[in-house]
Every structure is written in C-alpha cells, then in structure tokens.
Short mmCIF file of C-alpha atoms and ligand atoms in Angstrom, two decimals:
data_model
loop_
_atom_site.label_atom_id
_atom_site.label_comp_id
_atom_site.label_asym_id
_atom_site.label_seq_id
_atom_site.Cartn_x
_atom_site.Cartn_y
_atom_site.Cartn_z
CA MET E 1 -0.01 0.06 0.02
CA SER E 2 2.73 2.45 1.03
CA ASP E 3 4.64 1.80 -2.36
CA PHE E 4 1.47 2.62 -4.11
CA LEU E 5 0.89 5.96 -2.30
CA ALA E 6 4.62 6.91 -2.76
CA ASP E 7 4.39 6.16 -6.54
CA LEU E 8 1.28 8.45 -6.59
CA ASP E 9 3.15 11.14 -4.83
CA GLU E 10 6.08 10.96 -7.23
CA LEU E 11 3.93 11.03 -10.16
CA GLN E 12 1.92 14.14 -9.01
CA THR E 13 5.13 16.03 -8.38
CA ALA E 14 6.77 14.96 -11.68
CA ALA E 15 3.54 15.84 -13.60
CA GLU E 16 3.03 19.19 -12.09
CA GLN E 17 6.69 20.22 -12.83
CA ARG E 18 6.58 18.91 -16.48
CA PHE E 19 3.20 20.85 -17.26
CA ALA E 20 4.55 24.05 -15.56
CA ALA E 21 7.77 23.84 -17.48
CA ALA E 22 6.06 23.29 -20.86
CA ALA E 23 6.85 26.42 -22.91
CA SER E 24 4.96 25.61 -26.21
CA SER E 25 2.01 23.44 -27.25
CA ASP E 26 4.33 20.87 -28.53
CA GLU E 27 6.06 20.56 -25.34
CA LEU E 28 2.72 20.48 -23.54
CA GLU E 29 1.53 17.70 -25.98
CA ALA E 30 4.50 15.56 -25.24
CA ALA E 31 3.81 16.01 -21.43
CA ARG E 32 0.13 15.08 -21.89
CA VAL E 33 0.92 11.93 -23.72
CA GLU E 34 3.52 11.00 -21.09
CA PHE E 35 1.17 11.47 -18.11
CA LEU E 36 -2.43 11.20 -19.33
CA GLY E 37 -1.99 9.09 -22.42
CA GLN E 38 -4.78 6.53 -22.71
CA LYS E 39 -2.58 3.58 -23.68
CA SER E 40 0.72 4.02 -21.93
CA GLY E 41 0.47 7.15 -19.89
CA ARG E 42 2.23 7.12 -16.48
CA ILE E 43 -1.21 7.37 -14.65
CA LYS E 44 -2.35 4.15 -16.44
CA ASP E 45 0.79 2.59 -15.33
CA VAL E 46 0.30 3.50 -11.75
CA GLN E 47 -3.24 2.47 -11.82
CA LYS E 48 -2.26 -1.11 -12.59
CA GLY E 49 -0.60 -1.03 -9.15
CA LEU E 50 -3.96 -0.61 -7.50
CA GLY E 51 -4.57 -4.34 -7.99
CA ALA E 52 -1.82 -5.26 -5.76
CA VAL E 53 -3.10 -3.34 -2.81
CA PRO E 54 -4.65 -5.30 0.09
CA LYS E 55 -8.54 -5.43 0.02
CA GLU E 56 -8.99 -3.50 3.28
CA ASP E 57 -6.86 -0.65 1.98
CA LYS E 58 -8.43 -0.40 -1.41
CA PRO E 59 -11.12 2.39 -0.78
CA ALA E 60 -8.47 4.69 0.62
CA ALA E 61 -6.01 3.94 -2.17
CA GLY E 62 -8.67 4.48 -4.97
CA LYS E 63 -9.59 7.78 -3.28
CA ARG E 64 -6.01 8.86 -3.36
CA PHE E 65 -5.57 7.77 -6.94
CA ASN E 66 -8.67 9.80 -7.96
CA GLU E 67 -7.19 12.84 -6.23
CA VAL E 68 -3.80 12.60 -8.00
CA LYS E 69 -5.36 11.93 -11.31
CA GLN E 70 -7.51 15.03 -10.94
CA ALA E 71 -4.50 17.05 -9.82
CA VAL E 72 -2.65 16.06 -12.92
CA GLN E 73 -5.42 16.88 -15.16
CA GLN E 74 -5.74 20.24 -13.61
CA ALA E 75 -2.03 20.92 -14.01
CA PHE E 76 -2.54 20.12 -17.74
CA GLU E 77 -5.34 22.45 -18.15
CA SER E 78 -3.83 25.41 -16.47
CA ALA E 79 -0.68 24.91 -18.56
CA GLN E 80 -2.83 24.86 -21.71
CA GLN E 81 -4.48 28.14 -20.73
CA ARG E 82 -1.19 29.70 -20.01
CA ILE E 83 0.21 28.77 -23.44
CA GLU E 84 -2.94 29.86 -25.32
CA ALA E 85 -3.15 33.28 -23.69
CA ALA E 86 0.50 33.84 -24.48
CA ARG E 87 -0.12 33.03 -28.14
CA ASP E 88 -3.19 35.33 -28.20
CA GLU E 89 -1.15 38.21 -26.73
CA SER E 90 1.73 37.92 -29.35
CA LYS E 91 -0.99 38.08 -32.01
CA SER E 92 -2.58 41.25 -31.22
CA GLU E 93 -1.00 44.51 -32.20
CA PRO E 94 0.82 46.69 -29.57
CA LEU E 95 -1.36 49.71 -28.80
CA PHE E 96 1.26 52.19 -30.02
CA ASP E 97 4.39 51.53 -31.90
CA PRO E 98 6.67 54.77 -31.94
CA THR E 99 8.74 53.20 -34.76
CA LEU E 100 5.95 53.17 -37.27
CA PRO E 101 5.90 55.89 -39.84
CA GLY E 102 3.12 58.35 -39.38
CA ARG E 103 -0.01 58.32 -41.45
CA PRO E 104 -0.32 61.38 -43.78
CA VAL E 105 -3.09 63.66 -43.06
CA ARG E 106 -5.01 64.93 -46.35
CA LEU E 107 -5.19 68.68 -45.88
CA GLY E 108 -7.93 70.54 -47.35
CA ARG E 109 -7.32 73.68 -49.64
CA LEU E 110 -9.00 76.97 -50.41
CA HIS E 111 -11.08 76.84 -53.60
CA PRO E 112 -9.06 78.23 -56.59
CA ILE E 113 -11.41 81.08 -56.86
CA THR E 114 -11.11 82.03 -53.33
CA GLN E 115 -7.36 81.92 -53.66
CA THR E 116 -7.57 84.04 -56.76
CA ILE E 117 -9.60 86.53 -54.96
CA GLU E 118 -6.99 86.83 -52.16
CA GLU E 119 -4.36 87.38 -54.84
CA LEU E 120 -6.27 90.07 -56.69
CA LYS E 121 -7.00 91.92 -53.51
CA ASP E 122 -3.44 91.87 -52.81
CA ILE E 123 -2.39 93.28 -56.29
CA MET E 124 -5.07 95.91 -56.19
CA GLY E 125 -4.14 96.83 -52.55
CA ARG E 126 -0.57 97.63 -53.85
CA LEU E 127 -2.11 100.19 -56.48
CA GLY E 128 -3.98 101.94 -53.69
CA PHE E 129 -7.56 100.27 -53.94
CA SER E 130 -9.27 99.22 -50.71
CA VAL E 131 -11.96 96.57 -50.53
CA ALA E 132 -15.73 97.22 -50.55
CA GLU E 133 -18.61 94.91 -50.32
CA GLY E 134 -22.35 94.74 -51.20
CA PRO E 135 -25.33 92.37 -50.91
CA GLU E 136 -25.85 89.54 -53.52
CA ILE E 137 -29.74 90.19 -53.26
CA GLU E 138 -30.27 93.52 -54.74
CA ASP E 139 -33.04 96.01 -55.68
CA GLU E 140 -33.52 97.52 -59.15
CA ARG E 141 -32.21 100.82 -58.22
CA HIS E 142 -28.64 99.53 -57.43
CA ASN E 143 -28.50 96.83 -60.20
CA PHE E 144 -30.04 99.01 -62.94
CA GLU E 145 -31.57 102.48 -62.29
CA ALA E 146 -28.60 104.21 -60.67
CA LEU E 147 -26.33 102.71 -63.26
CA ASN E 148 -28.29 104.57 -66.05
CA ILE E 149 -30.12 101.25 -67.21
CA PRO E 150 -33.76 102.61 -67.92
CA ALA E 151 -36.83 100.35 -67.37
CA ASP E 152 -37.06 99.37 -71.05
CA HIS E 153 -33.49 98.33 -71.46
CA PRO E 154 -33.14 94.66 -72.60
CA ALA E 155 -30.61 94.04 -69.76
CA ARG E 156 -33.58 94.38 -67.26
CA ASP E 157 -35.59 91.64 -69.08
CA PRO E 158 -36.77 88.97 -66.51
CA LEU E 159 -35.23 86.26 -68.83
CA GLU E 160 -31.89 87.85 -68.41
CA ASN E 161 -31.96 87.98 -64.70
CA PHE E 162 -32.71 85.88 -61.48
CA TYR E 163 -35.63 87.82 -60.18
CA LEU E 164 -36.82 86.60 -56.70
CA HIS E 165 -40.31 85.07 -56.82
CA ALA E 166 -41.41 86.25 -53.39
CA ALA E 167 -40.43 89.81 -54.24
CA ARG E 168 -42.17 89.74 -57.62
CA ALA E 169 -45.43 88.28 -56.12
CA GLY E 170 -45.42 91.42 -53.80
CA ALA E 171 -43.98 93.81 -56.36
CA GLY E 172 -47.38 95.55 -56.99
CA LYS E 173 -47.78 96.47 -53.25
CA GLN E 174 -46.50 99.86 -52.13
CA GLY E 175 -43.17 99.85 -50.80
CA ASP E 176 -42.41 96.41 -52.13
CA ALA E 177 -39.60 96.85 -54.56
CA PRO E 178 -38.57 93.76 -56.89
CA LEU E 179 -35.55 92.08 -55.82
CA LEU E 180 -32.97 90.08 -57.88
CA LEU E 181 -29.67 88.27 -57.51
CA ARG E 182 -27.31 90.92 -58.61
CA SER E 183 -26.11 90.45 -62.23
CA GLN E 184 -23.09 92.50 -61.91
CA THR E 185 -20.79 94.02 -59.14
CA SER E 186 -21.29 97.51 -60.51
CA THR E 187 -24.12 97.58 -57.87
CA VAL E 188 -21.38 98.17 -55.42
CA GLN E 189 -20.02 101.25 -57.11
CA ILE E 190 -23.33 102.77 -56.47
CA ARG E 191 -23.56 101.73 -52.85
CA VAL E 192 -20.05 103.16 -52.15
CA MET E 193 -20.54 106.34 -53.89
CA GLU E 194 -24.00 106.85 -52.13
CA HIS E 195 -22.31 107.04 -48.74
CA THR E 196 -18.76 108.34 -49.48
CA PRO E 197 -17.83 111.78 -50.80
CA PRO E 198 -14.96 111.68 -53.46
CA PRO E 199 -12.38 110.74 -53.90
CA VAL E 200 -13.02 106.95 -53.94
CA ARG E 201 -10.61 104.17 -54.96
CA ILE E 202 -12.18 100.70 -54.22
CA ILE E 203 -12.45 97.21 -55.65
CA ALA E 204 -15.43 94.96 -54.87
CA LEU E 205 -15.25 91.19 -55.39
CA GLY E 206 -18.09 88.53 -55.40
CA ARG E 207 -20.52 86.50 -56.98
CA VAL E 208 -23.04 87.56 -59.56
CA TYR E 209 -25.71 85.57 -61.22
CA ARG E 210 -27.05 85.29 -64.80
CA PRO E 211 -29.33 82.76 -66.38
CA ASP E 212 -26.43 82.08 -69.00
CA THR E 213 -26.34 78.53 -70.47
CA PRO E 214 -23.09 76.94 -69.24
CA ASP E 215 -20.22 76.40 -71.67
CA ALA E 216 -16.50 76.52 -71.53
CA THR E 217 -16.42 80.24 -70.74
CA HIS E 218 -19.89 80.78 -69.29
CA TYR E 219 -21.45 79.87 -65.93
CA PRO E 220 -24.82 81.00 -64.24
CA MET E 221 -22.84 81.96 -61.25
CA PHE E 222 -19.47 83.55 -61.45
CA HIS E 223 -17.27 86.17 -59.81
CA GLN E 224 -16.43 89.70 -60.80
CA MET E 225 -13.89 92.20 -59.64
CA GLU E 226 -15.38 95.68 -59.82
CA GLY E 227 -12.93 98.64 -59.68
CA LEU E 228 -13.89 102.35 -59.22
CA TRP E 229 -11.62 105.30 -59.03
CA VAL E 230 -13.32 108.82 -58.89
CA ASP E 231 -11.22 111.95 -58.22
CA ARG E 232 -10.51 115.23 -59.81
CA ARG E 233 -9.01 114.69 -63.42
CA VAL E 234 -9.13 110.89 -63.65
CA THR E 235 -8.62 109.92 -67.24
CA MET E 236 -8.91 107.21 -69.78
CA ALA E 237 -5.13 107.00 -69.68
CA ASP E 238 -5.27 106.02 -65.88
CA LEU E 239 -7.90 103.35 -66.56
CA LYS E 240 -5.67 101.86 -69.20
CA SER E 241 -2.56 102.25 -67.16
CA VAL E 242 -4.20 100.51 -64.01
CA LEU E 243 -5.56 97.53 -66.10
CA ARG E 244 -2.22 97.08 -67.89
CA LEU E 245 -0.45 97.07 -64.59
CA PHE E 246 -2.95 94.64 -62.96
CA ALA E 247 -2.94 92.26 -65.88
CA SER E 248 0.90 91.95 -66.05
CA SER E 249 1.00 91.62 -62.14
CA TYR E 250 -1.52 88.78 -62.23
CA LEU E 251 -1.04 87.20 -65.68
CA GLY E 252 2.68 87.82 -66.20
CA HIS E 253 4.66 90.44 -68.05
CA ASP E 254 4.38 88.59 -71.40
CA VAL E 255 0.59 88.82 -71.37
CA HIS E 256 -0.96 90.72 -74.44
CA ILE E 257 -4.26 92.49 -73.60
CA ARG E 258 -6.18 94.84 -75.91
CA PHE E 259 -8.97 97.31 -75.38
CA ARG E 260 -11.96 97.26 -77.89
CA PRO E 261 -14.41 100.15 -78.02
CA SER E 262 -17.80 98.98 -76.56
CA PHE E 263 -21.00 100.21 -74.87
CA PHE E 264 -22.31 100.08 -71.35
CA PRO E 265 -25.07 102.45 -70.12
CA PHE E 266 -22.95 103.54 -66.99
CA THR E 267 -19.71 104.43 -68.76
CA GLU E 268 -18.84 106.75 -71.57
CA PRO E 269 -16.69 105.96 -73.46
CA SER E 270 -16.71 102.26 -72.75
CA VAL E 271 -14.12 99.41 -73.67
CA GLU E 272 -14.05 95.71 -73.47
CA CYS E 273 -10.76 94.06 -72.56
CA ASP E 274 -9.36 90.91 -74.01
CA TYR E 275 -6.32 88.81 -73.32
CA HIS E 276 -4.44 86.59 -75.89
CA TRP E 277 -4.22 82.87 -75.17
CA ASN E 278 -4.17 79.88 -77.31
CA ASP E 279 -4.15 81.82 -80.59
CA ARG E 280 -7.37 83.61 -79.61
CA TRP E 281 -8.53 86.80 -77.97
CA THR E 282 -10.81 86.14 -75.02
CA GLU E 283 -12.89 88.82 -73.29
CA PHE E 284 -12.11 89.33 -69.54
CA GLY E 285 -13.96 92.41 -68.56
CA GLY E 286 -15.67 95.64 -69.33
CA ALA E 287 -14.54 99.23 -68.42
CA GLY E 288 -15.03 102.82 -69.09
CA MET E 289 -15.16 106.47 -67.76
CA VAL E 290 -18.10 106.63 -65.45
CA ASP E 291 -21.10 108.25 -67.14
CA PRO E 292 -22.00 111.70 -65.88
CA ASN E 293 -25.46 110.57 -65.28
CA VAL E 294 -24.16 107.98 -62.73
CA LEU E 295 -22.20 110.52 -60.79
CA GLN E 296 -25.24 112.58 -60.77
CA ALA E 297 -27.42 109.79 -59.42
CA VAL E 298 -25.27 109.34 -56.48
CA GLY E 299 -24.92 113.09 -55.70
CA TYR E 300 -21.46 113.70 -57.18
CA ASP E 301 -20.84 116.92 -59.24
CA PRO E 302 -19.61 115.62 -62.87
CA GLU E 303 -18.00 119.19 -63.26
CA GLU E 304 -15.85 118.53 -60.30
CA VAL E 305 -14.85 114.97 -60.51
CA THR E 306 -14.47 112.19 -63.23
CA GLY E 307 -13.79 108.49 -62.72
CA PHE E 308 -13.24 105.18 -64.25
CA ALA E 309 -14.81 101.76 -63.63
CA PHE E 310 -14.09 98.26 -64.60
CA GLY E 311 -15.62 94.93 -64.06
CA LEU E 312 -13.48 91.90 -64.72
CA GLY E 313 -14.40 88.08 -64.71
CA VAL E 314 -12.52 86.43 -61.95
CA GLU E 315 -12.89 82.74 -63.54
CA ARG E 316 -11.70 84.10 -66.78
CA LEU E 317 -8.54 85.46 -65.10
CA CYS E 318 -8.01 82.35 -63.09
CA MET E 319 -8.39 80.26 -66.23
CA ARG E 320 -5.64 82.11 -68.31
CA ARG E 321 -3.26 82.12 -65.27
CA HIS E 322 -3.58 78.35 -64.69
CA HIS E 323 -4.30 77.19 -68.18
CA ILE E 324 -7.79 75.91 -67.36
CA THR E 325 -9.80 75.56 -70.59
CA ASP E 326 -13.33 74.87 -69.23
CA ILE E 327 -14.95 77.24 -66.54
CA ARG E 328 -17.02 74.27 -65.51
CA GLU E 329 -14.23 72.54 -63.89
CA PHE E 330 -14.29 75.17 -60.98
CA TYR E 331 -17.79 73.98 -59.91
CA ARG E 332 -17.68 70.19 -60.52
CA ASN E 333 -16.24 69.73 -57.13
CA ASP E 334 -13.81 66.98 -58.43
CA VAL E 335 -11.13 66.92 -55.81
CA ARG E 336 -8.65 65.65 -58.40
CA PHE E 337 -9.02 69.17 -60.00
CA LEU E 338 -9.37 71.18 -56.83
CA HIS E 339 -6.40 69.53 -55.26
CA GLN E 340 -3.93 70.91 -57.80
CA PHE E 341 -4.29 74.43 -56.46
C1 LIG X 1 -20.40 93.85 -66.88
O1 LIG X 1 -20.90 93.02 -66.18
C2 LIG X 1 -20.22 95.19 -66.51
N1 LIG X 1 -20.62 95.53 -65.20
C3 LIG X 1 -18.59 95.46 -66.44
C4 LIG X 1 -18.35 96.90 -66.37
C5 LIG X 1 -18.06 97.40 -65.01
C6 LIG X 1 -18.36 97.77 -67.50
C7 LIG X 1 -17.77 98.78 -64.86
C8 LIG X 1 -17.89 99.09 -67.20
C9 LIG X 1 -17.68 99.57 -65.92
P1 LIG X 1 -20.05 92.08 -68.86
O2 LIG X 1 -21.51 91.68 -68.92
O3 LIG X 1 -19.47 92.13 -70.20
O4 LIG X 1 -19.93 93.49 -68.09
O5 LIG X 1 -19.28 91.09 -67.82
C10 LIG X 1 -17.90 91.30 -67.50
C11 LIG X 1 -17.04 90.22 -67.42
O6 LIG X 1 -17.74 89.18 -66.63
C12 LIG X 1 -16.89 89.62 -68.85
O7 LIG X 1 -15.87 90.08 -69.59
C13 LIG X 1 -16.48 88.06 -68.33
O8 LIG X 1 -15.25 88.08 -68.07
C14 LIG X 1 -17.29 87.98 -67.26
N2 LIG X 1 -18.67 87.17 -67.59
C15 LIG X 1 -19.85 87.69 -68.10
N3 LIG X 1 -20.67 86.59 -68.08
C16 LIG X 1 -20.04 85.55 -67.72
C17 LIG X 1 -20.59 84.21 -67.43
N4 LIG X 1 -21.83 83.79 -67.65
N5 LIG X 1 -19.67 83.24 -66.94
C18 LIG X 1 -18.37 83.67 -66.63
N6 LIG X 1 -17.89 84.80 -66.77
C19 LIG X 1 -18.71 85.83 -67.35
#
C-alpha cells in the first residue's frame, strides 16, 4: 500500500513540474501523452498497481488515486490556458508603436477662386484700392436705375436675370420693390458712392448671377472684380495704365491685352478688355469712364470729378493664369481638379 501511495506522490510532483515547465503547445502535448496518455501514460501504469493493494486498503488507495489523477489533469489544463493566452497576446498589435511611420493627413485647400480673389485683392491693394462689399440680393435701383439702365433696357428683361419670386409676387404692393440676384458687381459702385464723398478708390469682389447657358467660358454663377476710381482729373489713360499694370502683375509680363470700343449704359466712353491665349482673344472684362448721369445719381458733381470703372470676370482671369480651358471645372467639385491648387 505504502509503495502505491509513494508512486502516486512521485507521479503528481513530476507531472506538475513537467506541465509548469512546458513552454510551447508541442512540449505540452508531449507531457500530456507521457502522463495522461490512454494507452501507456504514467497514470495508467500506476493504476495497474492498484490491483496489488490489500483489499481493506483499497477504498483509501482508490480515493488517493482519483485525487492525484484530478490534480494532474488540472495541471495540464492550467498549462494549456497559459500557453494559449501567451499566443493570443503575441498576435494582437501593440497599442502604440513609436517606430512606425506616421499616417499622412490629407489637408483641405481653399477653392482656386477663393485663392484668386485673395491674390487680386493683394495686387489691387498695392495700387491703392481698398476693398468694398455689397449684398448679393439687390434692388433694381442699385442693379439698374442708378447705373443709367432705363426700365425698357433689354438687360432688365426677366429672362436675363434671376428675379426673386417672393419679391415679384409682392411687387405691386406699395413699398415692395422687386429684388433680384445681382447680375454685376457694378451695384457696389453705387452703394459706395452713395455713402462716400469723393475721392474713392475701391474694388469689390463677389458672386454675380445670370441665366446664361453653361459652356467653356460661361457659368450661371460667377465672380467679378469691380474697380472704381473717382477723383479730380481721372482719365482714360489712368484706366488703361491700371488695367495693364494689373494684368501684367496677375497674368505675367508677357501677357498681351487689348481694349476694344464697346458700350455700357453706365460708362462713356466704354471698352471691353481681351487677353490673348491659345491663338485667340478672350474677353475678360468691361470698363470705361463713369457716365456723368451715374455721378449725378449718387450726388457727385460731374463738373468737379471724373472717374473710371471696370468689371472683370474672376474665373476668366484664373483660367488664363492656370491654363484651365473649361470654366465648369471650378464647380464640378472634383477633388482631383481642386487638389492641384
Ligand atoms: C459687366 O458686367 C459690367 N458690369 C462690367 C463693367 C463694369 C463695365 C464697370 C464698365 C464699368 P459684362 O457683362 O461684359 O460687363 O461682364 C464682364 C465680364 O464678366 C466678362 O468680360 C466676363 O469676363 C465675365 N462674364 C460675363 N458673363 C459671364 C458668365 N456667364 N460666366 C463667366 N464669366 C462671365
């Protein structure tokens, strides 16, 4: 009996040591076969000794055998858990690896037209022009009347403008003047002169709206840069000098521009300005000497002061500068295009 118990003790100690020392699942499996193997495991071997134990000692011996068997099984299972946990840990990524290269962050950009507007302000600022602003929703006085555009002028046709429905519905009522989305930034000329005695030297940059069919050089919403200089003895030569200086600053010294005689109700004489590009002349703005009727409409004395004004298409300028052949690119919102600026 005592031999049998001694064998059991020895078996338990050996098994616990082997399982605790197993460092891999292969080592653990070898230990399992050695101790718990069904055919020739050491537990099976020791169990055979139970037959030689005297009958009266059998219950105690059997009980001890079961305890040892259970302890060995438990030693195996805890070793198994330990090895699996170690394997899982080596699989999962470390939380932060300072040696990895950083992930690039994609930065947003200002829209090319916004960038252009900032640059135009900069150039005109150096020529002494300060920035003025006006609303995009306008009344007919500022968009037409004060600009010497009479009620029967084709430019006021509802088909040529975005009139606002709500305003039109109430247009008949007293005090309800029709409103429209401004079709030109020349509105800001009037707003500035109404409130500022001469001299004035301003630019105004912003959106204007016209029901034009989109094509490579037209869009129903676009931007203009208005310029206005009113003072004593401002001449057409000043206008041409300022526009030439501006064009060579923004488009480069090798740019060719030309002035064509034209007509605007609010300037006299009037010109249109073209730049040369891709073997063609493209119009980028209108300009002229402020008509005396306009000076009078805002309370200036045309005998005292003269002035010039211009209105340039911002998209057309940006297109020439960056070799963009289709104005619609600006508003497709394709990041592959927008990301280039
Ligand atoms: C005017 O809007 C005048 N207010 C300009 C002016 C101001 C003349 C002050 C005299 C004194 P015009 O309609 O030609 O003029 O437009 C001026 C410029 O806006 C054009 O030369 C062109 O560059 C741009 N433009 C006009 N329509 C469009 C459009 N649909 N899409 C993009 N650009 C346009």
